[in-house]
PDB file of C-alpha atoms in Angstrom:
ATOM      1  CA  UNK A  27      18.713  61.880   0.640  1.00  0.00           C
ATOM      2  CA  UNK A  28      18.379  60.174   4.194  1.00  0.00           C
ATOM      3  CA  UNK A  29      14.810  59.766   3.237  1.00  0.00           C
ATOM      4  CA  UNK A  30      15.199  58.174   0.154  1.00  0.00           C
ATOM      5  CA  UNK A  31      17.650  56.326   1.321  1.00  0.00           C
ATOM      6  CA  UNK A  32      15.333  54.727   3.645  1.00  0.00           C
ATOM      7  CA  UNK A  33      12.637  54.562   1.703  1.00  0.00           C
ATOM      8  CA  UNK A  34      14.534  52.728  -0.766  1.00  0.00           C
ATOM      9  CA  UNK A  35      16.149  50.045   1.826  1.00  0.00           C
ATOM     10  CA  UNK A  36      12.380  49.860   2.558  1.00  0.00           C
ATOM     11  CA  UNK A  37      11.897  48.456  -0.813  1.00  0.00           C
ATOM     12  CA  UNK A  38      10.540  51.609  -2.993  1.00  0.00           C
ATOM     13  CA  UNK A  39      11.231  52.943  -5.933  1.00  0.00           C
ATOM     14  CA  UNK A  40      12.841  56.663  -6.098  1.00  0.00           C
ATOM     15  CA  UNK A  41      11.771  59.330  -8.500  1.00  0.00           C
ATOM     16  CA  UNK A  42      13.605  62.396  -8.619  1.00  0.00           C
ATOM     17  CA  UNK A  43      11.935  65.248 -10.219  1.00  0.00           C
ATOM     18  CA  UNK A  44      14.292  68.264 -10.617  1.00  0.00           C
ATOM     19  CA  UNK A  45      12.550  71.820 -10.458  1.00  0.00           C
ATOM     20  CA  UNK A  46      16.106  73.851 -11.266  1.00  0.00           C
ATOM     21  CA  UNK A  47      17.086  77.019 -10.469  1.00  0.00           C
ATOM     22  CA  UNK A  48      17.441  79.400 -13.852  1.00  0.00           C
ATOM     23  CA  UNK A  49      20.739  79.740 -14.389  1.00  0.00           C
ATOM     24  CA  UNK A  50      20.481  82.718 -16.430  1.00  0.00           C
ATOM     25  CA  UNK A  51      19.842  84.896 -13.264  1.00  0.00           C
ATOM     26  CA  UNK A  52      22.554  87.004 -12.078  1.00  0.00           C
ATOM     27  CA  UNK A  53      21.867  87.597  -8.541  1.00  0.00           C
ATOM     28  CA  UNK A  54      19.216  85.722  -7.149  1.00  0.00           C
ATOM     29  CA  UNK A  55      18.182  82.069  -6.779  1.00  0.00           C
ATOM     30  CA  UNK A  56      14.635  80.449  -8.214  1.00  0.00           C
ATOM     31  CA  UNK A  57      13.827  81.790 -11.039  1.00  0.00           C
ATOM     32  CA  UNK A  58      11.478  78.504 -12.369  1.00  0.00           C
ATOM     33  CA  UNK A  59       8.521  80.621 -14.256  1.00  0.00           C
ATOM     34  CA  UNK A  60      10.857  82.721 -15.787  1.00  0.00           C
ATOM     35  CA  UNK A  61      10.060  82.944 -19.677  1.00  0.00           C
ATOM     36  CA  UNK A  62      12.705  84.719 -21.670  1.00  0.00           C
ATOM     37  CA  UNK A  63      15.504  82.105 -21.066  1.00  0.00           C
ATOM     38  CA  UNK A  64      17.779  81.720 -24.095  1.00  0.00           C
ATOM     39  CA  UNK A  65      19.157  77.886 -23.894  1.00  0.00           C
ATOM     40  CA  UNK A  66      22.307  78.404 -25.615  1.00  0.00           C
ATOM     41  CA  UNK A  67      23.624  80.529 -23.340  1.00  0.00           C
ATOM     42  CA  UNK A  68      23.393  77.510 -21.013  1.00  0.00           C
ATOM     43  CA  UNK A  69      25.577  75.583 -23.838  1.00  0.00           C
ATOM     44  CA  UNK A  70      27.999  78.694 -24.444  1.00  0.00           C
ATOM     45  CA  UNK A  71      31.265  77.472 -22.527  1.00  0.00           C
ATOM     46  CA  UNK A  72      31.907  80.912 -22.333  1.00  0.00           C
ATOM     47  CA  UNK A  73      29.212  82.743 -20.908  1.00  0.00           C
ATOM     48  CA  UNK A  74      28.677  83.747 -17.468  1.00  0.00           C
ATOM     49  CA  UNK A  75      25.162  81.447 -17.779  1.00  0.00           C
ATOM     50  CA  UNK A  76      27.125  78.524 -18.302  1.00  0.00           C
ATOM     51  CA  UNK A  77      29.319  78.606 -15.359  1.00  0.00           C
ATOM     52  CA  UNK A  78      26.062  79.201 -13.297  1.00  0.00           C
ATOM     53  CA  UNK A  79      24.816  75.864 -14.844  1.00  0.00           C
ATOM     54  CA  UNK A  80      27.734  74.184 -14.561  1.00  0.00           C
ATOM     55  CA  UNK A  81      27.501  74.942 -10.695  1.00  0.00           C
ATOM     56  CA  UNK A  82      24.363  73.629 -10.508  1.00  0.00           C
ATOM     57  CA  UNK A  83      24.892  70.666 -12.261  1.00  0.00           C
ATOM     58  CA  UNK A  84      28.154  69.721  -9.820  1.00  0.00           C
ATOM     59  CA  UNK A  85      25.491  70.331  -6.739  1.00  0.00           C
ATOM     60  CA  UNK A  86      23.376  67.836  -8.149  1.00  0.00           C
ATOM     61  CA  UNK A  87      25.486  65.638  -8.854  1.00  0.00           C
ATOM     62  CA  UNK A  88      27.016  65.286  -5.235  1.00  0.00           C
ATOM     63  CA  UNK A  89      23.516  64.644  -4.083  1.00  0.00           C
ATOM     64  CA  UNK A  90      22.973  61.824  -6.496  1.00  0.00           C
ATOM     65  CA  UNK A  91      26.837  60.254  -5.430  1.00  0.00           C
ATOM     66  CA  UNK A  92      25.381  60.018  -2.534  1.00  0.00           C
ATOM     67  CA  UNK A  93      22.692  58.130  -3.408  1.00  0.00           C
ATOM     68  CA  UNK A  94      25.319  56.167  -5.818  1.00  0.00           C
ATOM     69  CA  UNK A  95      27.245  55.057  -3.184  1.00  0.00           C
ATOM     70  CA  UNK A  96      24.167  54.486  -1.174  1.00  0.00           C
ATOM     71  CA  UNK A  97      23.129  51.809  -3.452  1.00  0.00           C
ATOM     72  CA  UNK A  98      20.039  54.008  -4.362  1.00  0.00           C
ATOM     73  CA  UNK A  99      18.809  54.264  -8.418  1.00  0.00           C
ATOM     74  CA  UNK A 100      17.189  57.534  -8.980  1.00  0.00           C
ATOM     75  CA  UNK A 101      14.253  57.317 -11.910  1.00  0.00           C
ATOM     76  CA  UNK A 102      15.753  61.313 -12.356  1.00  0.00           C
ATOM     77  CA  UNK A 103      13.022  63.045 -14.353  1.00  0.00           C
ATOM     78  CA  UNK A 104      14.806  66.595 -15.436  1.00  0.00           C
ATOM     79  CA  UNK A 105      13.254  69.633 -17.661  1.00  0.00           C
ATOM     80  CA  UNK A 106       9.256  67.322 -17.290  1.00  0.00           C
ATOM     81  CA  UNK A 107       6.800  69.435 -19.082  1.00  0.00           C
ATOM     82  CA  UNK A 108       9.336  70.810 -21.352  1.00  0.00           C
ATOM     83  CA  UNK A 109       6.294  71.047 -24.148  1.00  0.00           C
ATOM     84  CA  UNK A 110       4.287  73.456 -21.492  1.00  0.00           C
ATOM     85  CA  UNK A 111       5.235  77.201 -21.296  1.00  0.00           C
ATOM     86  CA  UNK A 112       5.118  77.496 -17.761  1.00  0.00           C
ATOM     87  CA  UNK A 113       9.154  76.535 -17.003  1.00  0.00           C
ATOM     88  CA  UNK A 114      12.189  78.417 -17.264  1.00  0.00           C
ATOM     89  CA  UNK A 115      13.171  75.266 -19.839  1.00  0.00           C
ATOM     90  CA  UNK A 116       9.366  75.224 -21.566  1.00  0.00           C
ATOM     91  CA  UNK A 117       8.864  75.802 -24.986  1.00  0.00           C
ATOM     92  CA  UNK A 118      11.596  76.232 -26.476  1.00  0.00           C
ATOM     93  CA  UNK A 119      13.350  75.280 -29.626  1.00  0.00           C
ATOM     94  CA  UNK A 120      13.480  71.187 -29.861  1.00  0.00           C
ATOM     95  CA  UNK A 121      16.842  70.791 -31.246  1.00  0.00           C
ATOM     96  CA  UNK A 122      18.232  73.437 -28.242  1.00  0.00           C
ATOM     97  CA  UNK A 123      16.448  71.329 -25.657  1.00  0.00           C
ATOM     98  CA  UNK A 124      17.559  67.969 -26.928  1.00  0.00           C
ATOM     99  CA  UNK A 125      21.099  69.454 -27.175  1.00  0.00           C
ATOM    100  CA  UNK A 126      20.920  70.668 -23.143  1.00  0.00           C
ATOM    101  CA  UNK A 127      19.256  67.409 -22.486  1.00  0.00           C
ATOM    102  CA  UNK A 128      22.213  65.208 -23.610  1.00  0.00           C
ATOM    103  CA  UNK A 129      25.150  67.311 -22.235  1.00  0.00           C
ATOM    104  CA  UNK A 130      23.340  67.619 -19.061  1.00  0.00           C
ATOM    105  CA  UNK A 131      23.080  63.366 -19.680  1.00  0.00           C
ATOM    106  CA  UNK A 132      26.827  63.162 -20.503  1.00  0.00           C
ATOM    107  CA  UNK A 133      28.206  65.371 -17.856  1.00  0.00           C
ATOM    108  CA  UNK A 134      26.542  63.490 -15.276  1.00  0.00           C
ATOM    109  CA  UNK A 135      26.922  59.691 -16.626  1.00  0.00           C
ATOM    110  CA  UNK A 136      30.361  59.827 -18.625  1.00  0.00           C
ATOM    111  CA  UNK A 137      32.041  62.851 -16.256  1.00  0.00           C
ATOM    112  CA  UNK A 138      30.624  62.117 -12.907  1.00  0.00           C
ATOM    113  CA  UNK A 139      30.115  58.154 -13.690  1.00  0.00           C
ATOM    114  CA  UNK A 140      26.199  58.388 -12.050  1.00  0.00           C
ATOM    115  CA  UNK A 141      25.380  54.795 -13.456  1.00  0.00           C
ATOM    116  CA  UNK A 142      22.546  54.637 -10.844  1.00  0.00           C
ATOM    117  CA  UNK A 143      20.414  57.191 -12.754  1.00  0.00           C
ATOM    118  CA  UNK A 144      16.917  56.089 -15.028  1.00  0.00           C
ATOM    119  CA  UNK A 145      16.359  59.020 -17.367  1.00  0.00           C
ATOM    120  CA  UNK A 146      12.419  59.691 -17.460  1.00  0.00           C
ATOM    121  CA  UNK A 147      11.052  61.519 -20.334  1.00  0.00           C
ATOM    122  CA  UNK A 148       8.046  63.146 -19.240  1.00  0.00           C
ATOM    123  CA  UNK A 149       6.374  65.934 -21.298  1.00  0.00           C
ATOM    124  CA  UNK A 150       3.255  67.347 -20.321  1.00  0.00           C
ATOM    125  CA  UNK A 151      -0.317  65.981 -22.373  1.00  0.00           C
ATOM    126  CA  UNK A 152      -1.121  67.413 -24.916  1.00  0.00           C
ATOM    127  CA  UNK A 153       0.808  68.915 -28.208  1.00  0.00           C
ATOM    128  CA  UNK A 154       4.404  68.182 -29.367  1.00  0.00           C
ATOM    129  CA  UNK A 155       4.517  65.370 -26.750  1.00  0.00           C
ATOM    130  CA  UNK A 156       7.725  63.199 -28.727  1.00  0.00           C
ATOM    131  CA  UNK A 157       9.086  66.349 -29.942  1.00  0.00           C
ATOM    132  CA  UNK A 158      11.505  67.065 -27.494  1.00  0.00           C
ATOM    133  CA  UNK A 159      12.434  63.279 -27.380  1.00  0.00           C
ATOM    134  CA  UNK A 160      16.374  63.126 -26.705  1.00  0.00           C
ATOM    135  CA  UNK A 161      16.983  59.623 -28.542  1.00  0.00           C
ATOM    136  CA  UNK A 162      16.925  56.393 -27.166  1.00  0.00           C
ATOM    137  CA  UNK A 163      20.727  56.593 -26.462  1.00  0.00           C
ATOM    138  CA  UNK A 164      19.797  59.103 -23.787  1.00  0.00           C
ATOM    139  CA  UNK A 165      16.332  57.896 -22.564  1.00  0.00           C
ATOM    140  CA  UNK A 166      15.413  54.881 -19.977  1.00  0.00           C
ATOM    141  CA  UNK A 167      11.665  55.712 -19.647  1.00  0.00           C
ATOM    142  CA  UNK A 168       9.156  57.703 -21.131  1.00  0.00           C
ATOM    143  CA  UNK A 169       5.628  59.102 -19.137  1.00  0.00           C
ATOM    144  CA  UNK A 170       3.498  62.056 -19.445  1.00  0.00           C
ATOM    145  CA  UNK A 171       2.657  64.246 -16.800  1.00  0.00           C
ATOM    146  CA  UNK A 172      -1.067  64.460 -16.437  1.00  0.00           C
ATOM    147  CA  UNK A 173      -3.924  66.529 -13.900  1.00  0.00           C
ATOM    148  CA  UNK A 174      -7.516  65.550 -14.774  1.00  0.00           C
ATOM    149  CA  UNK A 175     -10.584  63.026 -13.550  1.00  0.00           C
ATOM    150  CA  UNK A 176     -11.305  62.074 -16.806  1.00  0.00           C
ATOM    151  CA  UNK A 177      -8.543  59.053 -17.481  1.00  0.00           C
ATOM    152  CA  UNK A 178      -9.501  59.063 -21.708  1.00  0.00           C
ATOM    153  CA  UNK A 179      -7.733  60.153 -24.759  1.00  0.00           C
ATOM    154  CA  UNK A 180     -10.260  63.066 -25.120  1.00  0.00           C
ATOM    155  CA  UNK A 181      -8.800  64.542 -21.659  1.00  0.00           C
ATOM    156  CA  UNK A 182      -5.551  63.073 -21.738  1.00  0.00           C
ATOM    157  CA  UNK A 183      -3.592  63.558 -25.405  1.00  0.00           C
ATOM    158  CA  UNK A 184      -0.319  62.681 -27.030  1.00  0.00           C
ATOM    159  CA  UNK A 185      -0.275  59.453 -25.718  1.00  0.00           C
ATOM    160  CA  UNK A 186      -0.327  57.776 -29.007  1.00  0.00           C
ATOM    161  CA  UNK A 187       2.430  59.560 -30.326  1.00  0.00           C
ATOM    162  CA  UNK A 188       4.553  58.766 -27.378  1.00  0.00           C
ATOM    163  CA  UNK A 189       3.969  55.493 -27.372  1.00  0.00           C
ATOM    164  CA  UNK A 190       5.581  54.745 -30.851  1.00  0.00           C
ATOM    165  CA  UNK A 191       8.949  55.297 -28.803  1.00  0.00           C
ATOM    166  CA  UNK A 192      10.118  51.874 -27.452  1.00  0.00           C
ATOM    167  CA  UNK A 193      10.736  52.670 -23.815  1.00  0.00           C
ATOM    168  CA  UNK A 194       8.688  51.114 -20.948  1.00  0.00           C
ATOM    169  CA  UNK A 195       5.187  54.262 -20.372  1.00  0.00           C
ATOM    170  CA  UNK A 196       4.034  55.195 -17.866  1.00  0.00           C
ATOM    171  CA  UNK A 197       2.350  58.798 -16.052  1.00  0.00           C
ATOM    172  CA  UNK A 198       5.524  60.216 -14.570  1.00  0.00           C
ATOM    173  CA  UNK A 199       3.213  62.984 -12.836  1.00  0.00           C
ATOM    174  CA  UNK A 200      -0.481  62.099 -12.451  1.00  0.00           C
ATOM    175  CA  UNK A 201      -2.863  64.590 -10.237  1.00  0.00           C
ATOM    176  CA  UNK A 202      -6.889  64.112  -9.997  1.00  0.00           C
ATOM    177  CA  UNK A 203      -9.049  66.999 -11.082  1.00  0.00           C
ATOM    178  CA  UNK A 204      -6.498  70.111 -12.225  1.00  0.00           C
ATOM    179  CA  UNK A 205      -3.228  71.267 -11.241  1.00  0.00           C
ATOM    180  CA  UNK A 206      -5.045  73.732  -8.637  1.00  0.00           C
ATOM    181  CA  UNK A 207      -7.633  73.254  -5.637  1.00  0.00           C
ATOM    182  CA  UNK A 208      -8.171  69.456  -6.027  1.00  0.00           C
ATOM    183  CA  UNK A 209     -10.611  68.551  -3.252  1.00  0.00           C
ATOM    184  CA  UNK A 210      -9.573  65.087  -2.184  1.00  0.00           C
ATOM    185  CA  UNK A 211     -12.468  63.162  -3.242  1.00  0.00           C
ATOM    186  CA  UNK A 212     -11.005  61.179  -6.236  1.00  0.00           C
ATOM    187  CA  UNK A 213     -12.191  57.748  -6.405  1.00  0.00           C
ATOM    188  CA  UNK A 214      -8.526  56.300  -7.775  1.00  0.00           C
ATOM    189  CA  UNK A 215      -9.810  53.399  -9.280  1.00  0.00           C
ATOM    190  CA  UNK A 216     -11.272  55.497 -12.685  1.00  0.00           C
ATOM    191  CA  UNK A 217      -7.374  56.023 -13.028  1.00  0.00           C
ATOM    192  CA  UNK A 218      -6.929  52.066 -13.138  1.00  0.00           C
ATOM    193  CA  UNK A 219      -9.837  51.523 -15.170  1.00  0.00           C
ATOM    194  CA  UNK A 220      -9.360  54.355 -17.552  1.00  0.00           C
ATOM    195  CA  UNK A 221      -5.316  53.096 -17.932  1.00  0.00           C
ATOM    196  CA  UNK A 222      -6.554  49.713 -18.932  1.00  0.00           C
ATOM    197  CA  UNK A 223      -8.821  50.524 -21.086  1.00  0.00           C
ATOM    198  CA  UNK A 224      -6.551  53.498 -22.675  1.00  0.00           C
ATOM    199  CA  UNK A 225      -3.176  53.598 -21.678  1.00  0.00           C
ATOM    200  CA  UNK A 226      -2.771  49.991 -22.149  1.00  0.00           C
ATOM    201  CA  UNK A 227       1.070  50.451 -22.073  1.00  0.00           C
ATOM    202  CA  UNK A 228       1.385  52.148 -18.709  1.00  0.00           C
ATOM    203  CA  UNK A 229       4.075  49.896 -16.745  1.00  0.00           C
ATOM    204  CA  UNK A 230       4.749  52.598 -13.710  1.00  0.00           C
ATOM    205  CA  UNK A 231       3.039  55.782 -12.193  1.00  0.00           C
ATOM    206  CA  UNK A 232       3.960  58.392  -9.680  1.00  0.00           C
ATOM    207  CA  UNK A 233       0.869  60.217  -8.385  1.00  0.00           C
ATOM    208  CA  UNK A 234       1.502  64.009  -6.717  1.00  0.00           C
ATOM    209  CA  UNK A 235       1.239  64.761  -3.355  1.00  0.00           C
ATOM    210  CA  UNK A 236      -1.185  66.673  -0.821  1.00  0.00           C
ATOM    211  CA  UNK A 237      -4.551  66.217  -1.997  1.00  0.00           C
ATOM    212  CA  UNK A 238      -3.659  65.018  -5.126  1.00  0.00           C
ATOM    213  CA  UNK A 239      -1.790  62.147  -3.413  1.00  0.00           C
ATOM    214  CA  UNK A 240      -2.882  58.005  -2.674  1.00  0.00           C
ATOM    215  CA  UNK A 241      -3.404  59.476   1.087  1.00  0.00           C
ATOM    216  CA  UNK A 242      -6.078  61.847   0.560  1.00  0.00           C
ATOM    217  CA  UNK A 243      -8.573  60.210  -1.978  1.00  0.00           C
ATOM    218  CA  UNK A 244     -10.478  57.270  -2.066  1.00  0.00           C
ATOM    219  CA  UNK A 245     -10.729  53.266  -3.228  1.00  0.00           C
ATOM    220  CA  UNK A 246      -6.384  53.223  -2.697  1.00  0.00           C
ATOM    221  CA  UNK A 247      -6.137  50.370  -1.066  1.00  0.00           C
ATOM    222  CA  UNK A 248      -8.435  48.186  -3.711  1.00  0.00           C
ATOM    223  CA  UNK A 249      -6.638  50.419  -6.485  1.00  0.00           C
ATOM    224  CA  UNK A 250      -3.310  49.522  -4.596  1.00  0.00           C
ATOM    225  CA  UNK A 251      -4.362  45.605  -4.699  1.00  0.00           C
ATOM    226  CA  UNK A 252      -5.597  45.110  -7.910  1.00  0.00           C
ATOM    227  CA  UNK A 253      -3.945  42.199  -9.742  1.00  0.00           C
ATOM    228  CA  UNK A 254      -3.502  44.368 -13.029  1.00  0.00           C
ATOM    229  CA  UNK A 255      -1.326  46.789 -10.635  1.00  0.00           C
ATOM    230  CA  UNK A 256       0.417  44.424  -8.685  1.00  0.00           C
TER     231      UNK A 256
END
């Protein structure tokens, strides 16, 4: 929090991208590849699951009071991916997800009053990409999480069916080459070509770190001071 704090007194923008502990584990923290997670039991008031989650869902929301009363807004991108099968929350039945999605939206913005929160939609490319959509009662922004070189609708898909949804787009989670081993060389302005020429509605973008990051590949700063970005 101290960072984003100062990053955002700085004049940035704060994403917030929540990799959550399964609260279907008994005994032991993590948990995030896990498969066989049954959702409801997160909704079942009373099951043991649901008083793990509810837990976790207090802890977050002190961190984010802080930020509140910090004067911080959070873009606060929960369950991204939730289309993959590589997440505890991945996969799973849309109406289940959509139902976790908006008591998990309630509970912080009607319980806890966290007015400073944007909720990002962000499901990985590829298949089912709107399916999972929450409703536009329960959505700020939509993106889709994305690790390739080739910035086209042949490499990156579902963007056409998200974009029917009237809610500012952008790539919540961009990465050059794959999500493993990238090696730094990525010249970024294919990603601003390809997005104008593709992506056309692509208002913000958050690119991953290490040496997937704006510090380890080339052509930043002329991607960074591009008119069309700026």
């Amino acid at each position: 929090n101290e960072t984003a704090i100062e990053y955002w007194n700085q004049g940035g923008l704060i994403t917030i991208s929540a990799h959550l502990y399964n609260p279907a584990r008994t005994n032991e923290l993590g948990g995030l590849r896990d498969n066989d997670v049954d959702l409801n039991a997160l909704l079942a008031t009373n099951s043991e699951t649901h008083v793990r989650w509810m837990h976790e869902l207090d802890q977050l929301a002190e961190g984010l009071q802080q930020l509140k009363e910090a004067g911080v807004v959070v873009l606060w991108r929960p369950f991204h991916e939730m289309n993959g099968d590589w997440f505890w929350w991945c996969g799973k039945d849309p109406d289940t997800f959509i139902r976790l999605w908006r008591q998990m939206f309630d509970y912080f913005t009607r319980t806890k009053g966290l007015d400073n929160l944007l909720w990002v939609y962000s499901p990985n490319h590829g298949n089912r990409t709107a399916a999972y959509y929450p409703g536009d009662n329960y959505v700020d922004l939509i993106g889709l999480d994305a690790y390739t070189d080739y910035i086209d609708p042949s490499h990156i898909k579902g963007y056409a069916e998200l974009a029917r949804i009237d809610k500012p787009f952008g790539f919540a989670e961009f990465g050059p080459h794959a999500p493993s081993n990238p090696p730094g060389d990525f010249d970024y302005l294919r990603f601003l070509h390809g997005i104008k020429d593709y992506f056309p509605r692509t208002v913000f973008f958050m690119c991953w770190n290490g040496k997937w990051s704006l510090a380890q590949n080339t052509n930043v700063t002329e991607f960074l001071n591009d008119p069309w970005i700026v």
